């Protein structure tokens, strides 16, 4: 079993037009390849809701603010294609950089508000790169639905905002983070961890879940976040880039757990930057402050 690999916008549009003749509902799953179980869960979700599924594979240079990160990004197209074929995805769209950004390319899509702070503060230009390539992938594929993981929670907000603001007729479906059995959020960057770092890595998720529970029990936000930052460093992470409580539905900073929130973190383990986030339920009536 194999999957057709399409390299140009024109070929992609021809294939989608033929599907449209048969009234097929089309989904797109944007990826940068190095597919793991997290990506495959998006493809399965897409296959459950659409008749035809396009998976895109493009390591987008404009969203990397660090050239060594771009150079080190894993590239495994043959393995990715085999995984997608066995799931039954319909097209792997893998354009090269000249197809995506032809000579003279001069447009940037920039989403304000939700792209500010968190990763946006530490990766200048990152979300402009993401928003620009995602807008192009939506317009190139003309898909009805697009699937993104909650692991990149700020990205999910950016993509929802851009589709709404640019009137792109596409439904954005957010899917839960897929975790390793020890709790580590799946990420293409996990392969860069050494054996000893891999043992420490799941502590980030463990601390986030624990802190989420404490917030819901009424712990003051500032105290709970300070304790969590210390715990992450004590666990063996080199540096906490950010750890913040934000509103789940609007990403606005939350000073109290009075509505559903998200605890979002980025931290460096050796030379690898990991991000994760967990939901925080509002303080229950009758909960007593534990601190
Ligand atoms: O999440 C990713 O892999 C990328 O940011 C995306 C959405 C494919 C855009 O390049």
PDB file of C-alpha atoms in Angstrom, residues 15-182:
ATOM      1  CA  UNK A  15      -7.018  16.202  -6.973  1.00  0.00           C
ATOM      2  CA  UNK A  16      -9.301  18.190  -4.660  1.00  0.00           C
ATOM      3  CA  UNK A  17     -11.444  19.356  -7.606  1.00  0.00           C
ATOM      4  CA  UNK A  18     -12.016  15.713  -8.591  1.00  0.00           C
ATOM      5  CA  UNK A  19     -13.060  14.892  -4.994  1.00  0.00           C
ATOM      6  CA  UNK A  20     -15.447  17.861  -5.035  1.00  0.00           C
ATOM      7  CA  UNK A  21     -17.152  16.428  -8.151  1.00  0.00           C
ATOM      8  CA  UNK A  22     -18.049  13.445  -5.959  1.00  0.00           C
ATOM      9  CA  UNK A  23     -19.223  15.726  -3.104  1.00  0.00           C
ATOM     10  CA  UNK A  24     -16.453  14.531  -0.813  1.00  0.00           C
ATOM     11  CA  UNK A  25     -15.785  16.336   2.475  1.00  0.00           C
ATOM     12  CA  UNK A  26     -12.074  17.151   2.593  1.00  0.00           C
ATOM     13  CA  UNK A  27      -9.811  17.498   5.648  1.00  0.00           C
ATOM     14  CA  UNK A  28      -6.246  18.742   5.917  1.00  0.00           C
ATOM     15  CA  UNK A  29      -3.738  17.815   8.633  1.00  0.00           C
ATOM     16  CA  UNK A  30      -0.786  20.243   8.514  1.00  0.00           C
ATOM     17  CA  UNK A  31       2.509  18.776   9.774  1.00  0.00           C
ATOM     18  CA  UNK A  32       6.247  19.237   9.486  1.00  0.00           C
ATOM     19  CA  UNK A  33       6.726  15.478   9.241  1.00  0.00           C
ATOM     20  CA  UNK A  34       8.688  13.162  11.582  1.00  0.00           C
ATOM     21  CA  UNK A  35       5.263  11.767  12.320  1.00  0.00           C
ATOM     22  CA  UNK A  36       4.600  10.270  15.744  1.00  0.00           C
ATOM     23  CA  UNK A  37       1.481   8.920  17.427  1.00  0.00           C
ATOM     24  CA  UNK A  38       0.300  12.496  18.144  1.00  0.00           C
ATOM     25  CA  UNK A  39       0.181  13.306  14.407  1.00  0.00           C
ATOM     26  CA  UNK A  40      -1.364   9.925  13.626  1.00  0.00           C
ATOM     27  CA  UNK A  41      -4.159  10.620  16.125  1.00  0.00           C
ATOM     28  CA  UNK A  42      -4.956  13.789  14.126  1.00  0.00           C
ATOM     29  CA  UNK A  43      -5.054  11.781  10.904  1.00  0.00           C
ATOM     30  CA  UNK A  44      -7.397   9.205  12.493  1.00  0.00           C
ATOM     31  CA  UNK A  45      -9.665  11.990  13.755  1.00  0.00           C
ATOM     32  CA  UNK A  46      -9.676  13.527  10.257  1.00  0.00           C
ATOM     33  CA  UNK A  47     -10.508  10.183   8.636  1.00  0.00           C
ATOM     34  CA  UNK A  48     -13.418   9.887  11.078  1.00  0.00           C
ATOM     35  CA  UNK A  49     -14.914  13.211   9.984  1.00  0.00           C
ATOM     36  CA  UNK A  50     -14.019  13.576   6.313  1.00  0.00           C
ATOM     37  CA  UNK A  51     -14.160  11.452   3.145  1.00  0.00           C
ATOM     38  CA  UNK A  52     -10.715  12.515   1.952  1.00  0.00           C
ATOM     39  CA  UNK A  53      -7.677  13.462   4.051  1.00  0.00           C
ATOM     40  CA  UNK A  54      -4.652  15.450   2.900  1.00  0.00           C
ATOM     41  CA  UNK A  55      -1.637  15.376   5.202  1.00  0.00           C
ATOM     42  CA  UNK A  56       0.854  18.153   4.520  1.00  0.00           C
ATOM     43  CA  UNK A  57       4.576  17.784   5.151  1.00  0.00           C
ATOM     44  CA  UNK A  58       6.565  20.977   4.957  1.00  0.00           C
ATOM     45  CA  UNK A  59       9.383  21.947   7.301  1.00  0.00           C
ATOM     46  CA  UNK A  60       8.539  25.619   7.176  1.00  0.00           C
ATOM     47  CA  UNK A  61      11.745  27.705   7.337  1.00  0.00           C
ATOM     48  CA  UNK A  62       9.936  30.951   8.161  1.00  0.00           C
ATOM     49  CA  UNK A  63       8.708  29.722  11.554  1.00  0.00           C
ATOM     50  CA  UNK A  64      12.186  28.801  12.835  1.00  0.00           C
ATOM     51  CA  UNK A  65      13.861  31.710  14.587  1.00  0.00           C
ATOM     52  CA  UNK A  66      16.993  29.628  15.056  1.00  0.00           C
ATOM     53  CA  UNK A  67      18.859  28.190  12.049  1.00  0.00           C
ATOM     54  CA  UNK A  68      20.410  25.289  14.002  1.00  0.00           C
ATOM     55  CA  UNK A  69      16.896  24.236  15.165  1.00  0.00           C
ATOM     56  CA  UNK A  70      15.791  24.216  11.494  1.00  0.00           C
ATOM     57  CA  UNK A  71      18.876  22.242  10.414  1.00  0.00           C
ATOM     58  CA  UNK A  72      18.376  19.685  13.223  1.00  0.00           C
ATOM     59  CA  UNK A  73      14.657  19.199  12.541  1.00  0.00           C
ATOM     60  CA  UNK A  74      14.143  15.483  11.735  1.00  0.00           C
ATOM     61  CA  UNK A  75      13.239  14.680   8.120  1.00  0.00           C
ATOM     62  CA  UNK A  76      11.755  11.219   7.562  1.00  0.00           C
ATOM     63  CA  UNK A  77       9.516  11.468   4.490  1.00  0.00           C
ATOM     64  CA  UNK A  78       9.668   7.788   3.463  1.00  0.00           C
ATOM     65  CA  UNK A  79       8.709   6.556   6.944  1.00  0.00           C
ATOM     66  CA  UNK A  80       6.017   9.246   7.186  1.00  0.00           C
ATOM     67  CA  UNK A  81       4.524   8.195   3.846  1.00  0.00           C
ATOM     68  CA  UNK A  82       4.452   4.532   4.937  1.00  0.00           C
ATOM     69  CA  UNK A  83       2.668   5.400   8.202  1.00  0.00           C
ATOM     70  CA  UNK A  84       0.086   7.514   6.375  1.00  0.00           C
ATOM     71  CA  UNK A  85      -0.511   4.829   3.754  1.00  0.00           C
ATOM     72  CA  UNK A  86      -1.200   2.244   6.433  1.00  0.00           C
ATOM     73  CA  UNK A  87      -3.743   4.559   8.086  1.00  0.00           C
ATOM     74  CA  UNK A  88      -5.514   5.174   4.759  1.00  0.00           C
ATOM     75  CA  UNK A  89      -4.809   8.925   4.330  1.00  0.00           C
ATOM     76  CA  UNK A  90      -5.409   9.963   0.720  1.00  0.00           C
ATOM     77  CA  UNK A  91      -2.649  12.415  -0.242  1.00  0.00           C
ATOM     78  CA  UNK A  92       0.688  13.433   1.211  1.00  0.00           C
ATOM     79  CA  UNK A  93       1.280  17.004   0.098  1.00  0.00           C
ATOM     80  CA  UNK A  94       5.011  17.708   0.381  1.00  0.00           C
ATOM     81  CA  UNK A  95       5.921  20.834  -1.576  1.00  0.00           C
ATOM     82  CA  UNK A  96       9.490  22.113  -1.644  1.00  0.00           C
ATOM     83  CA  UNK A  97      10.427  25.579  -0.395  1.00  0.00           C
ATOM     84  CA  UNK A  98      10.389  27.120  -3.913  1.00  0.00           C
ATOM     85  CA  UNK A  99       6.829  25.922  -4.458  1.00  0.00           C
ATOM     86  CA  UNK A 100       5.693  27.380  -1.128  1.00  0.00           C
ATOM     87  CA  UNK A 101       7.718  30.591  -1.314  1.00  0.00           C
ATOM     88  CA  UNK A 102       8.422  31.308  -4.972  1.00  0.00           C
ATOM     89  CA  UNK A 103      10.835  34.026  -6.059  1.00  0.00           C
ATOM     90  CA  UNK A 104       9.468  37.426  -5.025  1.00  0.00           C
ATOM     91  CA  UNK A 105       7.229  36.088  -2.246  1.00  0.00           C
ATOM     92  CA  UNK A 106       6.418  39.164  -0.111  1.00  0.00           C
ATOM     93  CA  UNK A 107       3.367  38.508   2.053  1.00  0.00           C
ATOM     94  CA  UNK A 108       3.204  37.814   5.785  1.00  0.00           C
ATOM     95  CA  UNK A 109       0.105  36.919   7.775  1.00  0.00           C
ATOM     96  CA  UNK A 110       0.454  38.314  11.277  1.00  0.00           C
ATOM     97  CA  UNK A 111      -2.074  37.571  14.014  1.00  0.00           C
ATOM     98  CA  UNK A 112      -1.923  39.961  16.969  1.00  0.00           C
ATOM     99  CA  UNK A 113      -3.303  39.317  20.472  1.00  0.00           C
ATOM    100  CA  UNK A 114      -3.216  35.549  20.908  1.00  0.00           C
ATOM    101  CA  UNK A 115       0.255  35.288  19.347  1.00  0.00           C
ATOM    102  CA  UNK A 116       1.746  37.671  21.935  1.00  0.00           C
ATOM    103  CA  UNK A 117       3.503  36.395  25.077  1.00  0.00           C
ATOM    104  CA  UNK A 118       4.209  32.705  25.822  1.00  0.00           C
ATOM    105  CA  UNK A 119       6.064  31.203  22.817  1.00  0.00           C
ATOM    106  CA  UNK A 120       5.506  34.457  20.895  1.00  0.00           C
ATOM    107  CA  UNK A 121       7.709  36.319  23.388  1.00  0.00           C
ATOM    108  CA  UNK A 122      10.605  33.864  23.106  1.00  0.00           C
ATOM    109  CA  UNK A 123      10.431  32.980  19.413  1.00  0.00           C
ATOM    110  CA  UNK A 124      10.257  36.300  17.538  1.00  0.00           C
ATOM    111  CA  UNK A 125       8.551  35.879  14.155  1.00  0.00           C
ATOM    112  CA  UNK A 126       7.546  32.271  14.857  1.00  0.00           C
ATOM    113  CA  UNK A 127       3.788  32.803  14.735  1.00  0.00           C
ATOM    114  CA  UNK A 128       4.020  35.023  11.639  1.00  0.00           C
ATOM    115  CA  UNK A 129       5.735  32.082   9.935  1.00  0.00           C
ATOM    116  CA  UNK A 130       3.111  29.635  11.205  1.00  0.00           C
ATOM    117  CA  UNK A 131       0.163  31.895  10.295  1.00  0.00           C
ATOM    118  CA  UNK A 132       1.510  32.568   6.809  1.00  0.00           C
ATOM    119  CA  UNK A 133       2.153  28.930   5.925  1.00  0.00           C
ATOM    120  CA  UNK A 134      -1.103  27.707   7.507  1.00  0.00           C
ATOM    121  CA  UNK A 135      -3.118  30.340   5.604  1.00  0.00           C
ATOM    122  CA  UNK A 136      -1.418  29.148   2.392  1.00  0.00           C
ATOM    123  CA  UNK A 137      -2.106  25.474   3.187  1.00  0.00           C
ATOM    124  CA  UNK A 138      -5.783  26.274   3.828  1.00  0.00           C
ATOM    125  CA  UNK A 139      -6.091  28.177   0.550  1.00  0.00           C
ATOM    126  CA  UNK A 140      -4.073  25.653  -1.453  1.00  0.00           C
ATOM    127  CA  UNK A 141      -6.094  22.673  -0.199  1.00  0.00           C
ATOM    128  CA  UNK A 142      -9.512  24.345  -0.005  1.00  0.00           C
ATOM    129  CA  UNK A 143     -10.262  21.831   2.774  1.00  0.00           C
ATOM    130  CA  UNK A 144     -13.478  21.919   4.817  1.00  0.00           C
ATOM    131  CA  UNK A 145     -11.787  20.879   8.061  1.00  0.00           C
ATOM    132  CA  UNK A 146      -8.295  21.229   9.544  1.00  0.00           C
ATOM    133  CA  UNK A 147      -6.903  19.240  12.476  1.00  0.00           C
ATOM    134  CA  UNK A 148      -4.372  20.580  14.999  1.00  0.00           C
ATOM    135  CA  UNK A 149      -3.082  19.187  18.299  1.00  0.00           C
ATOM    136  CA  UNK A 150      -3.685  20.930  21.621  1.00  0.00           C
ATOM    137  CA  UNK A 151      -0.023  20.296  22.434  1.00  0.00           C
ATOM    138  CA  UNK A 152       0.683  23.530  20.508  1.00  0.00           C
ATOM    139  CA  UNK A 153      -2.126  25.313  22.317  1.00  0.00           C
ATOM    140  CA  UNK A 154      -1.110  28.885  21.430  1.00  0.00           C
ATOM    141  CA  UNK A 155      -0.717  27.843  17.780  1.00  0.00           C
ATOM    142  CA  UNK A 156      -4.269  26.427  17.863  1.00  0.00           C
ATOM    143  CA  UNK A 157      -5.556  29.834  19.038  1.00  0.00           C
ATOM    144  CA  UNK A 158      -3.538  31.645  16.353  1.00  0.00           C
ATOM    145  CA  UNK A 159      -4.911  29.365  13.632  1.00  0.00           C
ATOM    146  CA  UNK A 160      -8.528  29.733  14.817  1.00  0.00           C
ATOM    147  CA  UNK A 161      -8.139  33.527  14.855  1.00  0.00           C
ATOM    148  CA  UNK A 162      -6.601  33.694  11.377  1.00  0.00           C
ATOM    149  CA  UNK A 163      -9.301  31.487   9.812  1.00  0.00           C
ATOM    150  CA  UNK A 164     -12.006  33.632  11.429  1.00  0.00           C
ATOM    151  CA  UNK A 165     -10.387  36.971  10.571  1.00  0.00           C
ATOM    152  CA  UNK A 166      -9.594  36.086   6.958  1.00  0.00           C
ATOM    153  CA  UNK A 167     -13.035  34.467   6.384  1.00  0.00           C
ATOM    154  CA  UNK A 168     -11.437  31.206   5.310  1.00  0.00           C
ATOM    155  CA  UNK A 169     -14.327  28.718   5.202  1.00  0.00           C
ATOM    156  CA  UNK A 170     -12.651  25.962   7.179  1.00  0.00           C
ATOM    157  CA  UNK A 171     -13.547  24.369  10.520  1.00  0.00           C
ATOM    158  CA  UNK A 172     -10.600  24.119  12.921  1.00  0.00           C
ATOM    159  CA  UNK A 173     -10.696  20.952  15.012  1.00  0.00           C
ATOM    160  CA  UNK A 174      -8.460  20.836  18.117  1.00  0.00           C
ATOM    161  CA  UNK A 175      -7.442  17.345  19.291  1.00  0.00           C
ATOM    162  CA  UNK A 176      -6.085  16.315  22.716  1.00  0.00           C
ATOM    163  CA  UNK A 177      -2.355  16.004  23.350  1.00  0.00           C
ATOM    164  CA  UNK A 178      -1.095  12.429  22.994  1.00  0.00           C
ATOM    165  CA  UNK A 179       1.310  11.362  25.739  1.00  0.00           C
ATOM    166  CA  UNK A 180       3.890   8.620  26.206  1.00  0.00           C
ATOM    167  CA  UNK A 181       2.944   6.061  28.893  1.00  0.00           C
ATOM    168  CA  UNK A 182       5.041   8.068  31.412  1.00  0.00           C
TER     169      UNK A 182
END
